[in-house]
Amino acid sequence: MGASATAGMQMVAARPCISASQGMLTSRAAVCQIGRTLSTSAGFASCPRICYSSPLGSSKRCGVAIRAMSRESGPQGLPIDLRGKRAFIAGVADDNGYGWAIAKALAAAGAEILVGTWVPALNIFETSLRRGKFDESRKLPDGSLMEIVKVYPLDAVYDSPEDVPEDVKGNKRYAGSSNWTVKEAAESVKNDFGSIDILVHSLANGPEVTKPLLETSRRGYLAAISASSYSFVSLLQHFLPIMNPGGATISLTYIASERAIPGYGGGMSSAKAALESDTRVLAFEAGRKGKIRVNTISAGPLGSRAAKAIGFIEKMIEYSYVNAPLQKELLADEVGNTAAFLVSPLASAITGSIVYVDNGLNTMGLAVDSPTISS
């Protein structure tokens, strides 16, 4: 399993040794004596003097700031510690998408990683893992390699074996695989590990994504909704019974849910809008039923293999770079790090939220590279 994040930290608390209220003072000498005593005691750092103005307008007074320091050595900071947690990440089929980046971030924080891979891509993915093709991208910050404990076949379009059409059952791309519906995948994880703490939905598909909405068929529209939004409902429905209380889920959405993005068609914008609405509803239901938090990350464009199906992903990335408040490349790791935070105890009061990780592009109402502006 991947190396965990540093668990220890130094707690630094700075507070004046005397109150700003004169009524709470005994004498300056007594307070400063307390400060000198503490500053020489084991476990306390030196105490700088803090000057402030008396509320009654008298001359400035000086106190001593006491910093309580941990005796433990190591870097300071607030860690994301997921040691002892188990994550199931649905939708990992290569090493260059957001799902992979999230898996790495969770592994770096100490979580045990399980993934669900689309059945037609399963053989290639497992072969690449086995032959070390992904070793370079598996590297964690401490130099170790992310360990994927188990890869499960998964097609989240189908809830149970009864839902699978005969033509899919007989498809050679599914030959040799079994137990790959959502219900069966959840049962397999339960049989193998008993429970999970983190569920990540990182999958979407719109067979007519290149078509304008006005040219999208009913079948194509519903297929996009099924694969890209209802699949999350189904995953949580079937995995919730094996999720430990206090667990968390993450899905991935896109700004097309609330803004018109010409070219992102086939019902995909509608699917993302549904996913965000479901996030709020599921946050209530899963929160009350299982004490599970539900959030979604609205990520900016990334040139992953899956995104290239849109047809103009490079132009979307360029547009984002030019027009976002932060004029820099958006890295998959930045989305991964955000996911690690959201599923950690540090975000224990955050649920039902859409968290934007797009260099701030979602805040813009005008394209700064518009010819109208430049002229």
Short mmCIF file of C-alpha atoms in Angstrom, two decimals:
data_model
loop_
_atom_site.label_atom_id
_atom_site.label_comp_id
_atom_site.label_asym_id
_atom_site.label_seq_id
_atom_site.Cartn_x
_atom_site.Cartn_y
_atom_site.Cartn_z
CA MET A 1 0.00 0.00 0.00
CA GLY A 2 1.13 3.49 -0.72
CA ALA A 3 3.04 5.36 1.90
CA SER A 4 0.95 7.41 4.27
CA ALA A 5 1.12 11.10 4.78
CA THR A 6 2.97 12.32 7.83
CA ALA A 7 0.66 11.83 10.75
CA GLY A 8 2.46 13.84 13.37
CA MET A 9 2.41 17.60 13.50
CA GLN A 10 3.44 20.39 15.75
CA MET A 11 0.63 22.36 17.28
CA VAL A 12 1.46 26.01 17.61
CA ALA A 13 -0.84 28.21 19.63
CA ALA A 14 0.07 31.82 20.16
CA ARG A 15 -1.87 33.86 22.66
CA PRO A 16 -0.99 36.88 24.79
CA CYS A 17 -0.07 36.19 28.37
CA ILE A 18 -2.27 39.07 29.54
CA SER A 19 -5.72 40.22 28.63
CA ALA A 20 -6.53 43.47 26.89
CA SER A 21 -8.90 44.25 29.71
CA GLN A 22 -7.35 46.01 32.71
CA GLY A 23 -9.85 44.33 34.99
CA MET A 24 -8.24 40.98 34.29
CA LEU A 25 -4.70 42.09 35.10
CA THR A 26 -3.01 41.48 38.39
CA SER A 27 0.27 43.17 37.78
CA ARG A 28 2.65 43.45 34.88
CA ALA A 29 5.42 41.99 36.96
CA ALA A 30 3.44 38.92 37.90
CA VAL A 31 2.39 38.24 34.30
CA CYS A 32 5.88 38.64 32.91
CA GLN A 33 7.20 36.33 35.63
CA ILE A 34 4.71 33.68 34.46
CA GLY A 35 5.92 34.20 30.92
CA ARG A 36 9.58 33.84 31.91
CA THR A 37 8.82 30.68 33.86
CA LEU A 38 6.93 29.05 30.99
CA SER A 39 9.47 30.07 28.40
CA THR A 40 12.18 28.14 30.19
CA SER A 41 10.04 25.05 30.80
CA ALA A 42 10.45 21.94 28.69
CA GLY A 43 8.06 21.79 25.76
CA PHE A 44 7.63 25.55 25.34
CA ALA A 45 9.36 27.75 22.81
CA SER A 46 10.80 31.15 23.61
CA CYS A 47 8.11 33.77 24.22
CA PRO A 48 8.23 36.95 22.15
CA ARG A 49 6.79 40.06 23.72
CA ILE A 50 3.46 41.30 22.36
CA CYS A 51 2.57 44.97 22.76
CA TYR A 52 -0.97 46.29 22.59
CA SER A 53 -2.91 49.39 23.49
CA SER A 54 -5.01 49.49 26.63
CA PRO A 55 -8.75 49.86 25.92
CA LEU A 56 -8.81 52.72 28.40
CA GLY A 57 -6.31 54.75 26.41
CA SER A 58 -3.37 54.30 28.76
CA SER A 59 0.16 53.60 27.60
CA LYS A 60 1.04 50.45 25.66
CA ARG A 61 1.54 47.29 27.64
CA CYS A 62 3.65 44.30 26.73
CA GLY A 63 2.86 40.69 27.38
CA VAL A 64 4.49 37.41 26.48
CA ALA A 65 3.26 35.12 23.71
CA ILE A 66 3.57 31.49 24.67
CA ARG A 67 3.90 28.90 21.91
CA ALA A 68 3.18 25.35 22.97
CA MET A 69 5.44 23.11 20.91
CA SER A 70 5.25 19.37 20.44
CA ARG A 71 8.34 17.45 21.48
CA GLU A 72 8.03 15.32 18.33
CA SER A 73 10.36 16.07 15.48
CA GLY A 74 9.25 16.30 11.86
CA PRO A 75 7.79 18.88 9.51
CA GLN A 76 5.08 21.21 10.68
CA GLY A 77 1.69 21.18 9.00
CA LEU A 78 -1.83 19.85 9.07
CA PRO A 79 -1.84 16.38 7.51
CA ILE A 80 -4.44 14.55 5.46
CA ASP A 81 -4.35 11.18 7.14
CA LEU A 82 -6.33 8.37 5.51
CA ARG A 83 -4.44 5.48 7.07
CA GLY A 84 -6.78 2.62 7.83
CA LYS A 85 -9.30 3.81 5.23
CA ARG A 86 -10.32 1.84 2.15
CA ALA A 87 -11.41 3.51 -1.09
CA PHE A 88 -13.26 2.13 -4.10
CA ILE A 89 -12.71 4.27 -7.19
CA ALA A 90 -15.05 3.57 -10.09
CA GLY A 91 -13.85 4.57 -13.53
CA VAL A 92 -10.07 4.07 -13.62
CA ALA A 93 -8.93 2.62 -16.94
CA ASP A 94 -5.59 4.36 -17.57
CA ASP A 95 -3.05 6.58 -15.83
CA ASN A 96 -3.88 10.01 -17.22
CA GLY A 97 -7.36 10.86 -15.99
CA TYR A 98 -8.81 12.40 -12.87
CA GLY A 99 -9.71 8.98 -11.43
CA TRP A 100 -6.06 7.94 -11.46
CA ALA A 101 -4.98 11.23 -9.89
CA ILE A 102 -7.55 10.80 -7.12
CA ALA A 103 -6.35 7.25 -6.49
CA LYS A 104 -2.78 8.49 -6.15
CA ALA A 105 -3.71 11.27 -3.76
CA LEU A 106 -5.69 8.91 -1.55
CA ALA A 107 -2.85 6.39 -1.61
CA ALA A 108 -0.33 9.08 -0.68
CA ALA A 109 -2.52 9.90 2.33
CA GLY A 110 -2.45 6.25 3.40
CA ALA A 111 -5.70 4.82 2.00
CA GLU A 112 -6.03 1.31 0.61
CA ILE A 113 -7.00 1.50 -3.07
CA LEU A 114 -9.53 -0.63 -4.93
CA VAL A 115 -10.62 0.30 -8.44
CA GLY A 116 -13.49 -0.57 -10.74
CA THR A 117 -12.54 -0.68 -14.42
CA TRP A 118 -14.86 -0.71 -17.42
CA VAL A 119 -14.98 -4.32 -18.61
CA PRO A 120 -13.84 -3.73 -22.24
CA ALA A 121 -10.77 -1.88 -20.93
CA LEU A 122 -10.01 -4.29 -18.10
CA ASN A 123 -7.53 -6.56 -19.86
CA ILE A 124 -5.42 -3.72 -21.24
CA PHE A 125 -5.41 -1.92 -17.88
CA GLU A 126 -4.40 -4.98 -15.86
CA THR A 127 -1.75 -5.95 -18.41
CA SER A 128 -0.26 -2.45 -18.34
CA LEU A 129 -0.16 -2.54 -14.54
CA ARG A 130 1.46 -5.97 -14.50
CA ARG A 131 4.13 -5.05 -17.05
CA GLY A 132 5.08 -1.87 -15.26
CA LYS A 133 3.83 0.49 -17.93
CA PHE A 134 2.31 2.71 -15.24
CA ASP A 135 5.21 2.53 -12.80
CA GLU A 136 6.41 6.05 -13.50
CA SER A 137 2.97 7.53 -12.95
CA ARG A 138 2.44 5.34 -9.87
CA LYS A 139 5.20 7.17 -8.01
CA LEU A 140 4.05 8.82 -4.81
CA PRO A 141 5.68 11.86 -3.16
CA ASP A 142 7.86 9.65 -0.96
CA GLY A 143 9.20 7.73 -3.97
CA SER A 144 7.20 4.55 -3.39
CA LEU A 145 4.70 3.20 -5.91
CA MET A 146 0.94 3.38 -5.48
CA GLU A 147 -0.41 -0.09 -4.84
CA ILE A 148 -3.79 -1.00 -6.27
CA VAL A 149 -4.88 -3.80 -4.01
CA LYS A 150 -7.49 -5.16 -6.41
CA VAL A 151 -9.06 -4.29 -9.74
CA TYR A 152 -12.73 -5.16 -10.21
CA PRO A 153 -14.54 -5.40 -13.55
CA LEU A 154 -17.36 -2.87 -13.66
CA ASP A 155 -19.97 -1.57 -16.05
CA ALA A 156 -21.98 0.96 -14.05
CA VAL A 157 -24.68 1.19 -16.72
CA TYR A 158 -26.11 -2.08 -15.41
CA ASP A 159 -27.39 -2.42 -11.86
CA SER A 160 -27.81 -6.21 -11.77
CA PRO A 161 -27.39 -9.24 -14.07
CA GLU A 162 -31.07 -9.08 -14.99
CA ASP A 163 -30.50 -5.68 -16.59
CA VAL A 164 -27.83 -6.86 -19.04
CA PRO A 165 -29.10 -7.32 -22.63
CA GLU A 166 -28.30 -10.53 -24.45
CA ASP A 167 -26.17 -8.75 -27.04
CA VAL A 168 -23.93 -7.39 -24.29
CA LYS A 169 -23.70 -10.77 -22.56
CA GLY A 170 -22.51 -12.27 -25.81
CA ASN A 171 -20.15 -9.44 -26.70
CA LYS A 172 -16.56 -10.69 -27.00
CA ARG A 173 -15.33 -7.60 -25.12
CA TYR A 174 -17.12 -8.96 -22.04
CA ALA A 175 -15.95 -12.53 -22.50
CA GLY A 176 -14.02 -13.94 -19.56
CA SER A 177 -15.35 -11.40 -17.07
CA SER A 178 -18.05 -11.93 -14.50
CA ASN A 179 -19.71 -10.14 -11.58
CA TRP A 180 -19.34 -6.75 -13.23
CA THR A 181 -22.73 -5.12 -12.65
CA VAL A 182 -22.94 -2.54 -9.85
CA LYS A 183 -24.73 -4.91 -7.48
CA GLU A 184 -22.24 -7.71 -8.12
CA ALA A 185 -19.24 -5.41 -7.75
CA ALA A 186 -20.49 -4.21 -4.36
CA GLU A 187 -21.07 -7.81 -3.26
CA SER A 188 -17.57 -8.79 -4.41
CA VAL A 189 -15.98 -5.96 -2.45
CA LYS A 190 -18.02 -6.93 0.62
CA ASN A 191 -16.92 -10.56 0.33
CA ASP A 192 -13.27 -9.60 -0.14
CA PHE A 193 -12.89 -6.73 2.33
CA GLY A 194 -16.08 -6.36 4.33
CA SER A 195 -16.42 -2.60 4.06
CA ILE A 196 -15.13 0.62 2.52
CA ASP A 197 -14.83 4.20 3.73
CA ILE A 198 -14.56 6.15 0.48
CA LEU A 199 -16.47 5.86 -2.79
CA VAL A 200 -15.33 7.77 -5.88
CA HIS A 201 -17.40 8.09 -9.07
CA SER A 202 -15.09 8.99 -11.94
CA LEU A 203 -16.91 7.81 -15.03
CA ALA A 204 -19.11 9.25 -17.74
CA ASN A 205 -20.14 8.47 -21.27
CA GLY A 206 -22.24 10.21 -23.89
CA PRO A 207 -22.42 8.25 -27.15
CA GLU A 208 -23.63 11.36 -28.98
CA VAL A 209 -21.47 13.92 -27.15
CA THR A 210 -20.36 15.54 -30.41
CA LYS A 211 -23.94 16.24 -31.49
CA PRO A 212 -25.76 19.48 -30.62
CA LEU A 213 -28.62 18.94 -28.19
CA LEU A 214 -31.13 19.71 -30.92
CA GLU A 215 -29.76 16.77 -32.91
CA THR A 216 -29.46 14.35 -30.00
CA SER A 217 -31.70 11.30 -30.06
CA ARG A 218 -33.76 10.17 -27.09
CA ARG A 219 -31.62 7.06 -26.88
CA GLY A 220 -28.39 9.04 -26.88
CA TYR A 221 -29.69 11.51 -24.30
CA LEU A 222 -30.87 8.82 -21.91
CA ALA A 223 -27.64 6.88 -22.39
CA ALA A 224 -25.67 9.93 -21.26
CA ILE A 225 -27.87 10.33 -18.20
CA SER A 226 -27.61 6.63 -17.38
CA ALA A 227 -23.82 6.36 -17.63
CA SER A 228 -22.88 9.77 -16.30
CA SER A 229 -25.33 10.54 -13.50
CA TYR A 230 -27.62 7.67 -12.57
CA SER A 231 -24.54 5.46 -12.32
CA PHE A 232 -23.56 7.48 -9.25
CA VAL A 233 -26.98 6.97 -7.68
CA SER A 234 -26.67 3.24 -8.33
CA LEU A 235 -23.15 3.01 -6.94
CA LEU A 236 -24.09 4.77 -3.72
CA GLN A 237 -27.29 2.76 -3.45
CA HIS A 238 -25.39 -0.53 -3.57
CA PHE A 239 -22.22 0.48 -1.71
CA LEU A 240 -23.88 2.45 1.10
CA PRO A 241 -24.68 -0.71 3.11
CA ILE A 242 -20.95 -1.56 3.26
CA MET A 243 -19.69 1.98 3.91
CA ASN A 244 -18.48 2.74 7.41
CA PRO A 245 -20.21 5.64 9.20
CA GLY A 246 -18.27 8.86 8.69
CA GLY A 247 -17.29 7.84 5.17
CA ALA A 248 -17.44 10.05 2.11
CA THR A 249 -18.15 9.99 -1.61
CA ILE A 250 -16.85 12.11 -4.48
CA SER A 251 -18.05 12.52 -8.06
CA LEU A 252 -16.77 14.66 -10.92
CA THR A 253 -18.82 17.25 -12.73
CA TYR A 254 -18.20 20.06 -15.23
CA ILE A 255 -19.21 23.70 -15.67
CA ALA A 256 -21.43 22.74 -18.65
CA SER A 257 -24.01 21.82 -16.03
CA GLU A 258 -24.72 25.52 -15.48
CA ARG A 259 -23.19 27.33 -18.46
CA ALA A 260 -23.71 26.73 -22.18
CA ILE A 261 -20.64 25.00 -23.63
CA PRO A 262 -21.19 24.63 -27.40
CA GLY A 263 -19.82 21.30 -28.55
CA TYR A 264 -20.39 19.52 -25.23
CA GLY A 265 -23.56 17.90 -26.45
CA GLY A 266 -25.46 14.65 -26.61
CA GLY A 267 -27.16 15.32 -23.29
CA MET A 268 -23.88 15.45 -21.35
CA SER A 269 -24.56 18.95 -20.01
CA SER A 270 -27.92 17.69 -18.75
CA ALA A 271 -26.25 14.66 -17.19
CA LYS A 272 -23.83 16.85 -15.26
CA ALA A 273 -26.69 19.08 -14.08
CA ALA A 274 -28.51 15.98 -12.85
CA LEU A 275 -25.37 14.77 -11.10
CA GLU A 276 -25.07 18.04 -9.20
CA SER A 277 -28.72 18.01 -8.20
CA ASP A 278 -28.39 14.41 -7.07
CA THR A 279 -25.35 15.38 -5.01
CA ARG A 280 -27.50 17.65 -2.86
CA VAL A 281 -30.32 15.14 -2.46
CA LEU A 282 -27.98 12.21 -1.77
CA ALA A 283 -26.05 14.31 0.75
CA PHE A 284 -29.24 14.50 2.81
CA GLU A 285 -30.33 10.91 2.32
CA ALA A 286 -26.91 9.26 2.77
CA GLY A 287 -26.07 11.65 5.60
CA ARG A 288 -29.19 10.71 7.54
CA LYS A 289 -29.10 7.02 6.68
CA GLY A 290 -25.40 6.23 6.96
CA LYS A 291 -23.58 9.37 8.14
CA ILE A 292 -21.94 9.54 4.72
CA ARG A 293 -20.85 12.81 3.11
CA VAL A 294 -21.54 13.44 -0.59
CA ASN A 295 -19.68 16.08 -2.61
CA THR A 296 -18.77 16.69 -6.23
CA ILE A 297 -15.77 18.38 -7.82
CA SER A 298 -16.35 20.62 -10.83
CA ALA A 299 -13.03 20.18 -12.57
CA GLY A 300 -11.63 22.19 -15.44
CA PRO A 301 -10.74 20.60 -18.79
CA LEU A 302 -8.00 17.96 -18.87
CA GLY A 303 -6.50 16.37 -21.96
CA SER A 304 -7.19 12.81 -20.87
CA ARG A 305 -7.89 10.00 -23.30
CA ALA A 306 -11.57 9.99 -22.37
CA ALA A 307 -11.91 13.76 -22.81
CA LYS A 308 -10.52 13.58 -26.32
CA ALA A 309 -13.81 12.01 -27.39
CA ILE A 310 -15.33 15.50 -27.19
CA GLY A 311 -13.23 16.45 -30.19
CA PHE A 312 -11.96 19.87 -29.18
CA ILE A 313 -10.50 19.34 -25.71
CA GLU A 314 -7.24 21.12 -26.61
CA LYS A 315 -9.17 24.26 -27.51
CA MET A 316 -11.06 24.03 -24.22
CA ILE A 317 -7.78 23.81 -22.32
CA GLU A 318 -6.37 26.78 -24.21
CA TYR A 319 -9.51 28.83 -23.57
CA SER A 320 -9.29 28.05 -19.87
CA TYR A 321 -5.63 29.04 -19.72
CA VAL A 322 -6.25 32.38 -21.41
CA ASN A 323 -9.41 33.36 -19.55
CA ALA A 324 -9.16 31.89 -16.03
CA PRO A 325 -8.08 34.17 -13.16
CA LEU A 326 -5.14 31.83 -12.51
CA GLN A 327 -3.32 31.68 -15.83
CA LYS A 328 -1.65 28.30 -15.47
CA GLU A 329 -2.06 24.71 -16.53
CA LEU A 330 -4.62 22.76 -14.52
CA LEU A 331 -3.03 19.58 -13.21
CA ALA A 332 -4.86 16.34 -12.53
CA ASP A 333 -3.02 16.17 -9.20
CA GLU A 334 -4.78 19.37 -8.09
CA VAL A 335 -8.12 17.63 -8.47
CA GLY A 336 -6.71 14.57 -6.72
CA ASN A 337 -5.52 16.65 -3.77
CA THR A 338 -8.91 18.32 -3.47
CA ALA A 339 -10.61 14.93 -3.42
CA ALA A 340 -8.22 13.73 -0.70
CA PHE A 341 -9.18 16.74 1.41
CA LEU A 342 -12.90 16.30 0.84
CA VAL A 343 -12.92 12.64 1.93
CA SER A 344 -10.67 13.31 4.94
CA PRO A 345 -11.66 14.24 8.50
CA LEU A 346 -10.52 17.79 7.71
CA ALA A 347 -13.74 18.18 5.67
CA SER A 348 -16.00 16.48 8.19
CA ALA A 349 -18.62 19.27 8.02
CA ILE A 350 -18.68 19.60 4.22
CA THR A 351 -21.39 17.76 2.30
CA GLY A 352 -23.76 18.46 -0.58
CA SER A 353 -21.21 20.85 -2.09
CA ILE A 354 -19.89 21.56 -5.57
CA VAL A 355 -16.20 22.39 -5.24
CA TYR A 356 -14.66 24.13 -8.25
CA VAL A 357 -11.13 23.16 -9.22
CA ASP A 358 -10.67 25.03 -12.49
CA ASN A 359 -8.24 27.89 -11.80
CA GLY A 360 -11.30 30.06 -11.16
CA LEU A 361 -12.73 29.89 -14.68
CA ASN A 362 -16.23 29.37 -13.25
CA THR A 363 -16.18 32.92 -11.85
CA MET A 364 -15.73 34.60 -15.22
CA GLY A 365 -18.62 36.20 -17.11
CA LEU A 366 -16.62 37.58 -20.03
CA ALA A 367 -13.87 36.07 -22.16
CA VAL A 368 -10.86 38.33 -21.87
CA ASP A 369 -9.51 37.07 -25.21
CA SER A 370 -12.68 38.14 -27.02
CA PRO A 371 -11.98 40.19 -30.17
CA THR A 372 -14.52 42.68 -28.89
CA ILE A 373 -12.45 43.30 -25.78
CA SER A 374 -9.10 43.38 -27.58
CA SER A 375 -10.35 45.95 -30.06
#
